[in-house]
mmCIF file of C-alpha atoms in Angstrom:
data_model
loop_
_atom_site.group_PDB
_atom_site.id
_atom_site.type_symbol
_atom_site.label_atom_id
_atom_site.label_comp_id
_atom_site.label_asym_id
_atom_site.label_seq_id
_atom_site.Cartn_x
_atom_site.Cartn_y
_atom_site.Cartn_z
ATOM 1 C CA MET A 11 0.000 0.000 0.000
ATOM 2 C CA SER A 12 1.403 3.377 -0.950
ATOM 3 C CA PRO A 13 2.145 5.860 1.853
ATOM 4 C CA THR A 14 -0.897 7.782 3.064
ATOM 5 C CA PRO A 15 -0.876 11.423 4.237
ATOM 6 C CA TRP A 16 -0.918 10.054 7.813
ATOM 7 C CA SER A 17 2.379 8.253 7.265
ATOM 8 C CA LYS A 18 3.861 11.358 5.692
ATOM 9 C CA LEU A 19 2.977 13.414 8.760
ATOM 10 C CA PHE A 20 3.599 11.007 11.587
ATOM 11 C CA GLY A 21 5.526 8.061 10.219
ATOM 12 C CA ARG A 22 9.129 7.326 9.381
ATOM 13 C CA LYS A 23 10.533 5.137 6.653
ATOM 14 C CA ASP A 24 11.357 1.663 7.938
ATOM 15 C CA ASN A 25 14.978 1.932 6.827
ATOM 16 C CA GLN A 26 15.469 5.386 8.321
ATOM 17 C CA THR A 27 17.430 5.375 11.591
ATOM 18 C CA PRO A 28 18.527 8.383 13.609
ATOM 19 C CA PRO A 29 22.234 9.232 13.289
ATOM 20 C CA LEU A 30 24.514 8.318 16.168
ATOM 21 C CA ALA A 31 27.326 10.502 17.412
ATOM 22 C CA SER A 32 30.746 8.982 16.799
ATOM 23 C CA ALA A 33 31.269 8.220 20.478
ATOM 24 C CA GLU A 34 27.875 6.555 20.921
ATOM 25 C CA VAL A 35 27.501 2.806 21.131
ATOM 26 C CA PRO A 36 24.009 1.445 20.385
ATOM 27 C CA THR A 37 22.562 -0.414 23.345
ATOM 28 C CA LYS A 38 19.257 -2.120 23.917
ATOM 29 C CA SER A 39 16.872 0.167 25.770
ATOM 30 C CA THR A 40 15.555 -1.027 29.115
ATOM 31 C CA HIS A 41 12.633 1.405 28.994
ATOM 32 C CA GLU A 42 9.259 0.709 27.452
ATOM 33 C CA PRO A 43 8.776 3.070 24.494
ATOM 34 C CA LEU A 44 6.252 5.837 25.036
ATOM 35 C CA PRO A 45 2.876 5.028 23.453
ATOM 36 C CA TYR A 46 2.938 8.104 21.235
ATOM 37 C CA GLY A 47 2.341 8.453 17.524
ATOM 38 C CA LEU A 48 0.555 6.084 15.182
ATOM 39 C CA LYS A 49 0.281 2.329 15.704
ATOM 40 C CA VAL A 50 -1.339 0.010 13.174
ATOM 41 C CA LEU A 51 -3.710 -2.442 14.869
ATOM 42 C CA ALA A 52 -4.981 -4.089 11.681
ATOM 43 C CA GLU A 53 -3.598 -3.793 8.157
ATOM 44 C CA GLY A 54 -6.902 -4.705 6.493
ATOM 45 C CA THR A 55 -7.504 -6.725 3.338
ATOM 46 C CA ASP A 56 -6.890 -4.581 0.252
ATOM 47 C CA PRO A 57 -7.650 -1.511 2.410
ATOM 48 C CA VAL A 58 -9.372 1.469 0.843
ATOM 49 C CA LEU A 59 -9.721 3.612 3.980
ATOM 50 C CA ASP A 60 -8.087 4.328 7.334
ATOM 51 C CA ILE A 61 -9.850 4.409 10.714
ATOM 52 C CA VAL A 62 -7.762 6.332 13.255
ATOM 53 C CA ALA A 63 -8.698 6.227 16.966
ATOM 54 C CA VAL A 64 -7.508 9.135 19.145
ATOM 55 C CA HIS A 65 -7.822 8.964 22.948
ATOM 56 C CA GLY A 66 -8.712 11.836 25.273
ATOM 57 C CA LEU A 67 -7.425 13.329 28.523
ATOM 58 C CA ASN A 68 -5.294 10.928 30.586
ATOM 59 C CA GLY A 69 -5.849 8.345 27.869
ATOM 60 C CA HIS A 70 -3.536 5.771 26.334
ATOM 61 C CA ARG A 71 -2.988 4.677 22.742
ATOM 62 C CA GLU A 72 -4.190 1.129 23.504
ATOM 63 C CA LYS A 73 -5.429 0.925 27.089
ATOM 64 C CA THR A 74 -8.212 3.459 26.454
ATOM 65 C CA TRP A 75 -9.879 0.968 24.089
ATOM 66 C CA THR A 76 -9.086 -2.199 26.076
ATOM 67 C CA ILE A 77 -10.830 -4.174 28.816
ATOM 68 C CA ASP A 78 -9.985 -7.713 29.953
ATOM 69 C CA ASP A 79 -7.243 -7.771 27.274
ATOM 70 C CA ILE A 80 -9.880 -7.178 24.584
ATOM 71 C CA ASN A 81 -9.237 -4.239 22.291
ATOM 72 C CA TRP A 82 -12.301 -3.967 20.077
ATOM 73 C CA LEU A 83 -10.399 -1.961 17.473
ATOM 74 C CA ARG A 84 -8.005 -4.875 17.086
ATOM 75 C CA ASP A 85 -10.167 -7.874 17.976
ATOM 76 C CA PHE A 86 -13.653 -7.095 16.606
ATOM 77 C CA LEU A 87 -13.668 -4.259 14.107
ATOM 78 C CA PRO A 88 -11.278 -5.731 11.473
ATOM 79 C CA SER A 89 -13.686 -8.552 10.624
ATOM 80 C CA ASP A 90 -16.642 -6.134 10.465
ATOM 81 C CA ILE A 91 -14.786 -3.683 8.199
ATOM 82 C CA PRO A 92 -12.170 -5.860 6.482
ATOM 83 C CA ASN A 93 -11.253 -3.267 3.853
ATOM 84 C CA ALA A 94 -10.136 -0.736 6.493
ATOM 85 C CA ARG A 95 -6.697 -0.207 7.947
ATOM 86 C CA ILE A 96 -7.210 0.475 11.654
ATOM 87 C CA LEU A 97 -4.775 2.652 13.573
ATOM 88 C CA THR A 98 -4.576 4.320 16.946
ATOM 89 C CA TRP A 99 -2.834 7.606 17.753
ATOM 90 C CA GLY A 100 -1.133 8.304 21.075
ATOM 91 C CA TYR A 101 0.062 11.623 22.501
ATOM 92 C CA ASP A 102 0.964 13.212 25.830
ATOM 93 C CA ALA A 103 -2.459 13.662 27.444
ATOM 94 C CA ASN A 104 -1.272 13.403 31.043
ATOM 95 C CA THR A 105 -2.956 16.163 33.050
ATOM 96 C CA ARG A 106 -0.859 15.205 36.078
ATOM 97 C CA SER A 107 2.367 16.116 34.318
ATOM 98 C CA THR A 108 4.181 19.384 34.976
ATOM 99 C CA SER A 109 6.099 19.183 31.700
ATOM 100 C CA GLN A 110 5.958 22.015 29.209
ATOM 101 C CA ILE A 111 4.844 19.494 26.576
ATOM 102 C CA SER A 112 1.706 18.619 28.547
ATOM 103 C CA ALA A 113 1.000 22.246 29.370
ATOM 104 C CA GLN A 114 0.876 23.143 25.672
ATOM 105 C CA TYR A 115 -0.781 19.983 24.325
ATOM 106 C CA LEU A 116 -4.269 21.393 23.629
ATOM 107 C CA TYR A 117 -3.289 23.803 20.891
ATOM 108 C CA ASP A 118 -0.265 21.874 19.631
ATOM 109 C CA HIS A 119 -2.089 18.568 19.163
ATOM 110 C CA ALA A 120 -4.921 20.299 17.373
ATOM 111 C CA LYS A 121 -2.302 21.476 14.874
ATOM 112 C CA THR A 122 -0.610 18.068 14.708
ATOM 113 C CA LEU A 123 -3.848 16.253 13.940
ATOM 114 C CA ALA A 124 -4.200 18.751 11.102
ATOM 115 C CA LEU A 125 -7.963 19.091 10.848
ATOM 116 C CA ILE A 126 -8.469 22.578 12.251
ATOM 117 C CA HIS A 127 -5.380 24.080 10.658
ATOM 118 C CA SER A 128 -5.808 22.259 7.358
ATOM 119 C CA ASP A 129 -8.814 24.368 6.388
ATOM 120 C CA ALA A 130 -8.378 24.632 2.636
ATOM 121 C CA ALA A 131 -9.630 28.212 2.750
ATOM 122 C CA ARG A 132 -6.612 29.254 4.798
ATOM 123 C CA LYS A 133 -3.653 30.412 2.767
ATOM 124 C CA GLY A 134 -0.355 28.662 3.280
ATOM 125 C CA ALA A 135 -1.732 25.401 4.718
ATOM 126 C CA LEU A 136 0.759 22.568 4.373
ATOM 127 C CA GLU A 137 0.038 20.254 1.462
ATOM 128 C CA GLU A 138 -0.039 17.205 3.760
ATOM 129 C CA HIS A 139 -2.488 18.913 6.122
ATOM 130 C CA ARG A 140 -4.846 19.932 3.341
ATOM 131 C CA SER A 141 -4.650 16.422 1.883
ATOM 132 C CA ILE A 142 -5.718 14.898 5.198
ATOM 133 C CA LYS A 143 -8.688 17.209 5.517
ATOM 134 C CA LEU A 144 -9.764 16.481 1.957
ATOM 135 C CA SER A 145 -9.432 12.729 2.606
ATOM 136 C CA THR A 146 -11.324 12.736 5.916
ATOM 137 C CA TYR A 147 -14.942 11.678 5.485
ATOM 138 C CA GLY A 148 -16.269 11.233 9.023
ATOM 139 C CA ILE A 149 -15.437 12.080 12.632
ATOM 140 C CA PHE A 150 -16.870 10.041 15.512
ATOM 141 C CA PHE A 151 -16.598 11.882 18.846
ATOM 142 C CA MET A 152 -16.814 9.503 21.815
ATOM 143 C CA GLY A 153 -17.845 11.297 25.005
ATOM 144 C CA THR A 154 -16.083 14.456 23.858
ATOM 145 C CA PRO A 155 -17.232 17.655 25.595
ATOM 146 C CA HIS A 156 -18.019 20.399 23.110
ATOM 147 C CA GLN A 157 -19.966 22.817 25.264
ATOM 148 C CA GLY A 158 -21.087 23.425 28.803
ATOM 149 C CA GLY A 159 -24.552 22.700 30.106
ATOM 150 C CA SER A 160 -26.725 22.957 33.198
ATOM 151 C CA GLY A 161 -25.058 26.195 34.251
ATOM 152 C CA VAL A 162 -21.491 24.973 33.677
ATOM 153 C CA ASN A 163 -19.395 26.784 31.076
ATOM 154 C CA PHE A 164 -17.244 24.867 28.644
ATOM 155 C CA GLY A 165 -13.925 25.632 30.309
ATOM 156 C CA GLU A 166 -15.194 24.395 33.667
ATOM 157 C CA LEU A 167 -16.543 21.251 32.006
ATOM 158 C CA MET A 168 -13.131 20.474 30.477
ATOM 159 C CA VAL A 169 -11.487 20.889 33.876
ATOM 160 C CA LYS A 170 -14.046 18.509 35.384
ATOM 161 C CA VAL A 171 -13.313 15.882 32.753
ATOM 162 C CA ALA A 172 -9.572 16.283 33.278
ATOM 163 C CA SER A 173 -9.583 16.045 37.058
ATOM 164 C CA ILE A 174 -12.529 13.862 37.962
ATOM 165 C CA PHE A 175 -10.540 10.651 38.349
ATOM 166 C CA VAL A 176 -7.047 11.889 39.196
ATOM 167 C CA LYS A 177 -5.602 15.107 40.553
ATOM 168 C CA ALA A 178 -4.499 17.267 37.657
ATOM 169 C CA ASP A 179 -1.615 19.724 37.691
ATOM 170 C CA ASP A 180 -2.758 23.320 38.274
ATOM 171 C CA LYS A 181 -0.895 24.551 35.190
ATOM 172 C CA ILE A 182 -2.782 22.079 33.006
ATOM 173 C CA LEU A 183 -6.141 23.079 34.483
ATOM 174 C CA LYS A 184 -5.437 26.771 33.919
ATOM 175 C CA HIS A 185 -4.431 25.973 30.346
ATOM 176 C CA LEU A 186 -7.657 24.038 29.856
ATOM 177 C CA GLU A 187 -9.743 26.902 31.189
ATOM 178 C CA ARG A 188 -7.899 29.423 29.035
ATOM 179 C CA TYR A 189 -7.969 27.613 25.687
ATOM 180 C CA SER A 190 -11.010 25.311 25.829
ATOM 181 C CA GLU A 191 -13.414 27.995 24.674
ATOM 182 C CA TRP A 192 -11.104 28.901 21.796
ATOM 183 C CA LEU A 193 -10.733 25.278 20.691
ATOM 184 C CA GLN A 194 -14.500 24.810 20.879
ATOM 185 C CA GLN A 195 -14.947 27.545 18.287
ATOM 186 C CA GLN A 196 -12.465 26.066 15.819
ATOM 187 C CA TYR A 197 -14.469 22.985 14.789
ATOM 188 C CA GLY A 198 -17.602 24.920 13.906
ATOM 189 C CA PRO A 199 -16.394 26.488 10.625
ATOM 190 C CA ILE A 200 -15.337 23.102 9.168
ATOM 191 C CA THR A 201 -18.126 20.826 10.438
ATOM 192 C CA GLY A 202 -19.834 20.903 7.067
ATOM 193 C CA ASP A 203 -16.844 19.134 5.537
ATOM 194 C CA PHE A 204 -17.383 15.922 7.530
ATOM 195 C CA VAL A 205 -20.085 13.474 8.539
ATOM 196 C CA THR A 206 -20.093 13.806 12.326
ATOM 197 C CA LYS A 207 -21.264 11.461 15.087
ATOM 198 C CA PHE A 208 -21.567 12.673 18.684
ATOM 199 C CA ALA A 209 -21.571 9.733 21.120
ATOM 200 C CA TYR A 210 -22.473 10.326 24.758
ATOM 201 C CA GLU A 211 -22.833 8.220 27.890
ATOM 202 C CA THR A 212 -26.241 7.375 29.321
ATOM 203 C CA TYR A 213 -25.105 5.994 32.706
ATOM 204 C CA PRO A 214 -23.530 8.016 35.541
ATOM 205 C CA THR A 215 -19.870 7.397 36.359
ATOM 206 C CA PRO A 216 -18.889 6.402 39.929
ATOM 207 C CA ILE A 217 -16.488 8.793 41.638
ATOM 208 C CA ALA A 218 -15.127 9.229 45.171
ATOM 209 C CA LEU A 219 -17.198 8.774 48.338
ATOM 210 C CA GLY A 220 -19.815 6.636 46.614
ATOM 211 C CA ARG A 221 -21.074 9.477 44.437
ATOM 212 C CA THR A 222 -21.849 9.319 40.728
ATOM 213 C CA ILE A 223 -21.855 11.973 38.025
ATOM 214 C CA MET A 224 -22.775 12.354 34.367
ATOM 215 C CA VAL A 225 -19.429 13.479 32.976
ATOM 216 C CA VAL A 226 -20.348 14.303 29.349
ATOM 217 C CA PRO A 227 -24.118 14.007 28.875
ATOM 218 C CA HIS A 228 -26.042 14.740 25.676
ATOM 219 C CA ALA A 229 -26.177 18.495 26.338
ATOM 220 C CA SER A 230 -22.379 18.715 26.491
ATOM 221 C CA ALA A 231 -21.467 16.168 23.819
ATOM 222 C CA VAL A 232 -23.647 17.386 20.945
ATOM 223 C CA ILE A 233 -23.094 20.643 19.052
ATOM 224 C CA PRO A 234 -26.528 21.981 18.061
ATOM 225 C CA GLY A 235 -27.178 22.855 14.457
ATOM 226 C CA VAL A 236 -24.284 20.933 12.910
ATOM 227 C CA ALA A 237 -25.134 19.768 9.388
ATOM 228 C CA ASP A 238 -24.878 16.057 8.590
ATOM 229 C CA ALA A 239 -24.437 15.142 12.268
ATOM 230 C CA GLU A 240 -26.102 12.594 14.530
ATOM 231 C CA PRO A 241 -26.125 11.981 18.296
ATOM 232 C CA VAL A 242 -25.381 8.414 19.406
ATOM 233 C CA ALA A 243 -26.398 7.208 22.896
ATOM 234 C CA ILE A 244 -24.019 4.622 24.382
ATOM 235 C CA PRO A 245 -25.392 2.418 27.218
ATOM 236 C CA ALA A 246 -22.374 2.838 29.508
ATOM 237 C CA ASP A 247 -20.680 5.311 31.835
ATOM 238 C CA HIS A 248 -17.938 7.690 30.709
ATOM 239 C CA LEU A 249 -15.075 5.315 31.522
ATOM 240 C CA ASN A 250 -16.561 2.299 29.764
ATOM 241 C CA MET A 251 -18.242 3.826 26.728
ATOM 242 C CA VAL A 252 -15.187 3.003 24.584
ATOM 243 C CA LYS A 253 -14.506 -0.464 26.026
ATOM 244 C CA PHE A 254 -16.438 -3.490 24.761
ATOM 245 C CA THR A 255 -16.053 -7.092 25.926
ATOM 246 C CA SER A 256 -18.032 -8.758 23.126
ATOM 247 C CA ARG A 257 -19.594 -8.153 19.752
ATOM 248 C CA GLU A 258 -23.000 -8.399 21.450
ATOM 249 C CA ASP A 259 -22.217 -5.457 23.711
ATOM 250 C CA GLY A 260 -24.871 -2.819 23.052
ATOM 251 C CA GLY A 261 -22.260 -0.097 22.770
ATOM 252 C CA TYR A 262 -20.188 -2.024 20.246
ATOM 253 C CA GLU A 263 -23.244 -2.803 18.140
ATOM 254 C CA LYS A 264 -24.052 0.902 17.956
ATOM 255 C CA VAL A 265 -20.526 2.136 17.320
ATOM 256 C CA SER A 266 -19.612 -0.546 14.788
ATOM 257 C CA GLY A 267 -22.931 -0.085 12.990
ATOM 258 C CA HIS A 268 -22.217 3.608 12.447
ATOM 259 C CA LEU A 269 -18.610 2.921 11.446
ATOM 260 C CA ILE A 270 -19.710 0.314 8.902
ATOM 261 C CA LEU A 271 -22.046 2.831 7.262
ATOM 262 C CA LEU A 272 -19.328 5.491 7.224
ATOM 263 C CA ALA A 273 -16.883 3.006 5.709
ATOM 264 C CA GLN A 274 -19.337 2.107 2.959
ATOM 265 C CA ASP A 275 -19.841 5.717 1.901
ATOM 266 C CA ALA A 276 -16.344 7.115 2.442
ATOM 267 C CA PRO A 277 -14.367 5.799 -0.573
ATOM 268 C CA GLY A 278 -16.801 7.094 -3.198
ATOM 269 C CA ALA A 279 -17.272 10.430 -1.468
ATOM 270 C CA ILE A 280 -13.530 11.014 -1.070
ATOM 271 C CA GLU A 281 -12.813 10.021 -4.659
ATOM 272 C CA ALA A 282 -15.390 12.547 -5.848
ATOM 273 C CA ARG A 283 -13.763 15.268 -3.707
ATOM 274 C CA TRP A 284 -10.354 14.646 -5.220
ATOM 275 C CA VAL A 285 -11.774 14.678 -8.742
ATOM 276 C CA GLU A 286 -13.366 18.039 -8.013
ATOM 277 C CA GLN A 287 -10.310 19.387 -6.178
ATOM 278 C CA GLY A 288 -7.615 18.348 -8.622
ATOM 279 C CA PRO A 289 -3.933 18.384 -7.630
ATOM 280 C CA ILE A 290 -3.056 20.376 -4.506
ATOM 281 C CA LYS A 291 -0.337 22.889 -5.254
#
């Protein structure tokens, strides 16, 4: 399979190794590599599309989607969408970190993922970024907060999501409060370019002292008035809405059903876009 725009942005040629200083002697690392960047979970059979899963705050490239050693992206979805290459993307989403990388991740990762800043109407967009936007057919948000609700503004909601299960670093929380509203506004202008699904939890999530809370309910997960968008109710709490133990799991049936439909329509729609667009210069 020829390199995709994703591999151009995030990948590295297999035969490309970093140069070593003359005094360095290669040794086997004793540290587990950080789960950042792209990882292919399933190559697919004669693949015609990519499905890329991106975790959220305090998430992990593989653990976010895994329960009882079952990763539905790896273990279930490939047989339901055999012509798809399935990948997962990992990045520094640790709200407990005091590193400068974590403190800046909101804006920087939005740029890295290339959807917001690949708006074809913006002059000077990188060719690879514009190619990704043009080749992206659908976006499936899973328990992603897009707006506040019930008297809570969006910045406060993002802080709640970040800190509800673990204590977050104050710098990260201030960064969330400062930039969440700005990031919320960036998806609006390009929503018409994608088929969008907004999944939300329907069960409360247990927290400390025996309490429960709806972390990202319908009112926070769904952006009103978005064209070609659909809300999707998942019968689970916030922690478990992206973890499925069997194909018969109600959540998996819903999610996979929507993904199958998106996968059926995507190749033809993207081909038509490229015909209309012509070469990107």
